[in-house]
């Protein structure tokens, strides 16, 4: 990935929505270094979008040199082929919520945990979990739902049939994060290449 400059800009609005232009789109730029099968990635992105749409947060996905960004925060997701050996074996991804931009998803661990039949569902939940960390701007977990620190076998079973939910606190923290000025905006010329 080439170096790129990030411009800070204020994100102003009430709740999860900007005051005068409707819902603030969240740009998610995906760098696929793991060569995730296109159908798996597309299905995961679509499901993640539906999960966020339920709480009024529209997600716009970008990849492969797409430089057309909507006004709104930018999050960069790297789909990494291999997890660092220094991480606990159960860690499927990590985010830098205080930095407000970068997420790494360890696709080798997604493959290890989920059979092909529901790999896109697990990837969707991991994406939503990590994007939420960045939107909230805090490193915290909930006692239940999609922001739980460790999903149980029961959670994995549930997510195959119905997405894990956000708690009210999760939704409130996302709304607060979208109102704060710490979120990053990029112009089209500054998008990752």
mmCIF file of N, CA, C and O in Angstrom, residues 53-87:
data_model
loop_
_atom_site.group_PDB
_atom_site.id
_atom_site.type_symbol
_atom_site.label_atom_id
_atom_site.label_comp_id
_atom_site.label_asym_id
_atom_site.label_seq_id
_atom_site.Cartn_x
_atom_site.Cartn_y
_atom_site.Cartn_z
ATOM 1 N N UNK A 53 -27.603 -1.068 8.644
ATOM 2 C CA UNK A 53 -28.813 -0.376 8.186
ATOM 3 C C UNK A 53 -29.921 -0.461 9.228
ATOM 4 O O UNK A 53 -30.728 0.463 9.368
ATOM 5 N N UNK A 54 -29.962 -1.570 9.969
ATOM 6 C CA UNK A 54 -30.973 -1.736 11.024
ATOM 7 C C UNK A 54 -30.894 -0.633 12.086
ATOM 8 O O UNK A 54 -31.890 -0.341 12.740
ATOM 9 N N UNK A 55 -29.714 -0.033 12.255
ATOM 10 C CA UNK A 55 -29.568 1.037 13.248
ATOM 11 C C UNK A 55 -29.362 2.399 12.569
ATOM 12 O O UNK A 55 -28.977 3.370 13.207
ATOM 13 N N UNK A 56 -29.612 2.465 11.265
ATOM 14 C CA UNK A 56 -29.561 3.742 10.559
ATOM 15 C C UNK A 56 -28.172 4.215 10.176
ATOM 16 O O UNK A 56 -27.961 5.416 9.996
ATOM 17 N N UNK A 57 -27.223 3.296 10.014
ATOM 18 C CA UNK A 57 -25.863 3.668 9.616
ATOM 19 C C UNK A 57 -25.580 3.055 8.239
ATOM 20 O O UNK A 57 -25.336 1.857 8.135
ATOM 21 N N UNK A 58 -25.627 3.880 7.177
ATOM 22 C CA UNK A 58 -25.349 3.345 5.847
ATOM 23 C C UNK A 58 -23.846 3.145 5.628
ATOM 24 O O UNK A 58 -23.038 4.009 5.955
ATOM 25 N N UNK A 59 -23.493 1.993 5.077
ATOM 26 C CA UNK A 59 -22.104 1.658 4.781
ATOM 27 C C UNK A 59 -21.924 1.654 3.271
ATOM 28 O O UNK A 59 -22.753 1.124 2.529
ATOM 29 N N UNK A 60 -20.845 2.260 2.805
ATOM 30 C CA UNK A 60 -20.498 2.243 1.387
ATOM 31 C C UNK A 60 -19.132 1.570 1.261
ATOM 32 O O UNK A 60 -18.152 2.033 1.843
ATOM 33 N N UNK A 61 -19.092 0.476 0.535
ATOM 34 C CA UNK A 61 -17.881 -0.330 0.399
ATOM 35 C C UNK A 61 -17.077 0.110 -0.816
ATOM 36 O O UNK A 61 -17.636 0.420 -1.860
ATOM 37 N N UNK A 62 -15.749 0.106 -0.668
ATOM 38 C CA UNK A 62 -14.832 0.479 -1.746
ATOM 39 C C UNK A 62 -13.701 -0.537 -1.783
ATOM 40 O O UNK A 62 -13.305 -1.070 -0.759
ATOM 41 N N UNK A 63 -13.163 -0.770 -2.989
ATOM 42 C CA UNK A 63 -11.994 -1.640 -3.126
ATOM 43 C C UNK A 63 -11.361 -1.426 -4.492
ATOM 44 O O UNK A 63 -11.898 -0.706 -5.328
ATOM 45 N N UNK A 64 -10.243 -2.089 -4.697
ATOM 46 C CA UNK A 64 -9.617 -2.216 -6.020
ATOM 47 C C UNK A 64 -9.407 -0.884 -6.738
ATOM 48 O O UNK A 64 -9.746 -0.740 -7.905
ATOM 49 N N UNK A 65 -8.896 0.105 -6.042
ATOM 50 C CA UNK A 65 -8.601 1.384 -6.676
ATOM 51 C C UNK A 65 -9.793 2.309 -6.819
ATOM 52 O O UNK A 65 -9.689 3.362 -7.446
ATOM 53 N N UNK A 66 -10.945 1.951 -6.270
ATOM 54 C CA UNK A 66 -12.135 2.812 -6.307
ATOM 55 C C UNK A 66 -11.809 4.091 -5.545
ATOM 56 O O UNK A 66 -11.474 4.057 -4.376
ATOM 57 N N UNK A 67 -11.895 5.220 -6.214
ATOM 58 C CA UNK A 67 -11.531 6.489 -5.582
ATOM 59 C C UNK A 67 -12.746 7.406 -5.419
ATOM 60 O O UNK A 67 -12.597 8.576 -5.098
ATOM 61 N N UNK A 68 -13.952 6.892 -5.636
ATOM 62 C CA UNK A 68 -15.167 7.693 -5.492
ATOM 63 C C UNK A 68 -15.703 7.515 -4.082
ATOM 64 O O UNK A 68 -16.399 6.556 -3.800
ATOM 65 N N UNK A 69 -15.375 8.431 -3.209
ATOM 66 C CA UNK A 69 -15.798 8.332 -1.825
ATOM 67 C C UNK A 69 -16.944 9.286 -1.550
ATOM 68 O O UNK A 69 -16.964 10.408 -2.040
ATOM 69 N N UNK A 70 -17.897 8.859 -0.752
ATOM 70 C CA UNK A 70 -18.992 9.715 -0.324
ATOM 71 C C UNK A 70 -18.512 10.572 0.840
ATOM 72 O O UNK A 70 -17.586 10.188 1.565
ATOM 73 N N UNK A 71 -19.171 11.712 1.069
ATOM 74 C CA UNK A 71 -18.839 12.469 2.268
ATOM 75 C C UNK A 71 -19.115 11.591 3.492
ATOM 76 O O UNK A 71 -20.150 10.944 3.574
ATOM 77 N N UNK A 72 -18.199 11.548 4.406
ATOM 78 C CA UNK A 72 -18.360 10.735 5.606
ATOM 79 C C UNK A 72 -17.039 10.132 6.017
ATOM 80 O O UNK A 72 -16.043 10.255 5.321
ATOM 81 N N UNK A 73 -17.031 9.472 7.162
ATOM 82 C CA UNK A 73 -15.781 8.892 7.655
ATOM 83 C C UNK A 73 -15.289 7.750 6.772
ATOM 84 O O UNK A 73 -16.068 7.122 6.065
ATOM 85 N N UNK A 74 -13.983 7.525 6.817
ATOM 86 C CA UNK A 74 -13.367 6.432 6.075
ATOM 87 C C UNK A 74 -12.724 5.465 7.057
ATOM 88 O O UNK A 74 -12.023 5.870 7.981
ATOM 89 N N UNK A 75 -12.988 4.184 6.837
ATOM 90 C CA UNK A 75 -12.358 3.113 7.596
ATOM 91 C C UNK A 75 -11.664 2.212 6.589
ATOM 92 O O UNK A 75 -12.248 1.866 5.560
ATOM 93 N N UNK A 76 -10.421 1.839 6.873
ATOM 94 C CA UNK A 76 -9.659 0.967 5.986
ATOM 95 C C UNK A 76 -9.558 -0.416 6.630
ATOM 96 O O UNK A 76 -9.015 -0.555 7.728
ATOM 97 N N UNK A 77 -10.112 -1.418 5.941
ATOM 98 C CA UNK A 77 -10.072 -2.806 6.413
ATOM 99 C C UNK A 77 -9.071 -3.576 5.566
ATOM 100 O O UNK A 77 -9.219 -3.635 4.349
ATOM 101 N N UNK A 78 -8.074 -4.147 6.213
ATOM 102 C CA UNK A 78 -7.138 -5.033 5.527
ATOM 103 C C UNK A 78 -7.530 -6.468 5.838
ATOM 104 O O UNK A 78 -7.587 -6.861 7.010
ATOM 105 N N UNK A 79 -7.835 -7.234 4.799
ATOM 106 C CA UNK A 79 -8.094 -8.659 4.950
ATOM 107 C C UNK A 79 -6.737 -9.339 4.833
ATOM 108 O O UNK A 79 -6.197 -9.502 3.734
ATOM 109 N N UNK A 80 -6.152 -9.666 5.965
ATOM 110 C CA UNK A 80 -4.807 -10.230 6.015
ATOM 111 C C UNK A 80 -4.860 -11.745 5.849
ATOM 112 O O UNK A 80 -5.763 -12.403 6.365
ATOM 113 N N UNK A 81 -3.867 -12.283 5.153
ATOM 114 C CA UNK A 81 -3.823 -13.726 4.914
ATOM 115 C C UNK A 81 -3.509 -14.497 6.193
ATOM 116 O O UNK A 81 -4.068 -15.565 6.432
ATOM 117 N N UNK A 82 -2.620 -13.954 7.024
ATOM 118 C CA UNK A 82 -2.170 -14.663 8.226
ATOM 119 C C UNK A 82 -2.143 -13.732 9.427
ATOM 120 O O UNK A 82 -1.692 -12.592 9.327
ATOM 121 N N UNK A 83 -2.563 -14.249 10.558
ATOM 122 C CA UNK A 83 -2.514 -13.498 11.807
ATOM 123 C C UNK A 83 -1.092 -13.527 12.357
ATOM 124 O O UNK A 83 -0.387 -14.534 12.210
ATOM 125 N N UNK A 84 -0.677 -12.453 13.013
ATOM 126 C CA UNK A 84 0.631 -12.478 13.672
ATOM 127 C C UNK A 84 0.661 -13.550 14.765
ATOM 128 O O UNK A 84 -0.334 -13.766 15.452
ATOM 129 N N UNK A 85 1.789 -14.213 14.913
ATOM 130 C CA UNK A 85 1.926 -15.274 15.923
ATOM 131 C C UNK A 85 1.806 -14.732 17.345
ATOM 132 O O UNK A 85 1.498 -15.485 18.264
ATOM 133 N N UNK A 86 2.030 -13.443 17.523
ATOM 134 C CA UNK A 86 1.978 -12.846 18.863
ATOM 135 C C UNK A 86 0.553 -12.708 19.408
ATOM 136 O O UNK A 86 0.374 -12.482 20.601
ATOM 137 N N UNK A 87 -0.461 -12.852 18.543
ATOM 138 C CA UNK A 87 -1.850 -12.704 18.984
ATOM 139 C C UNK A 87 -2.395 -14.005 19.548
ATOM 140 O O UNK A 87 -2.036 -15.089 19.101
#
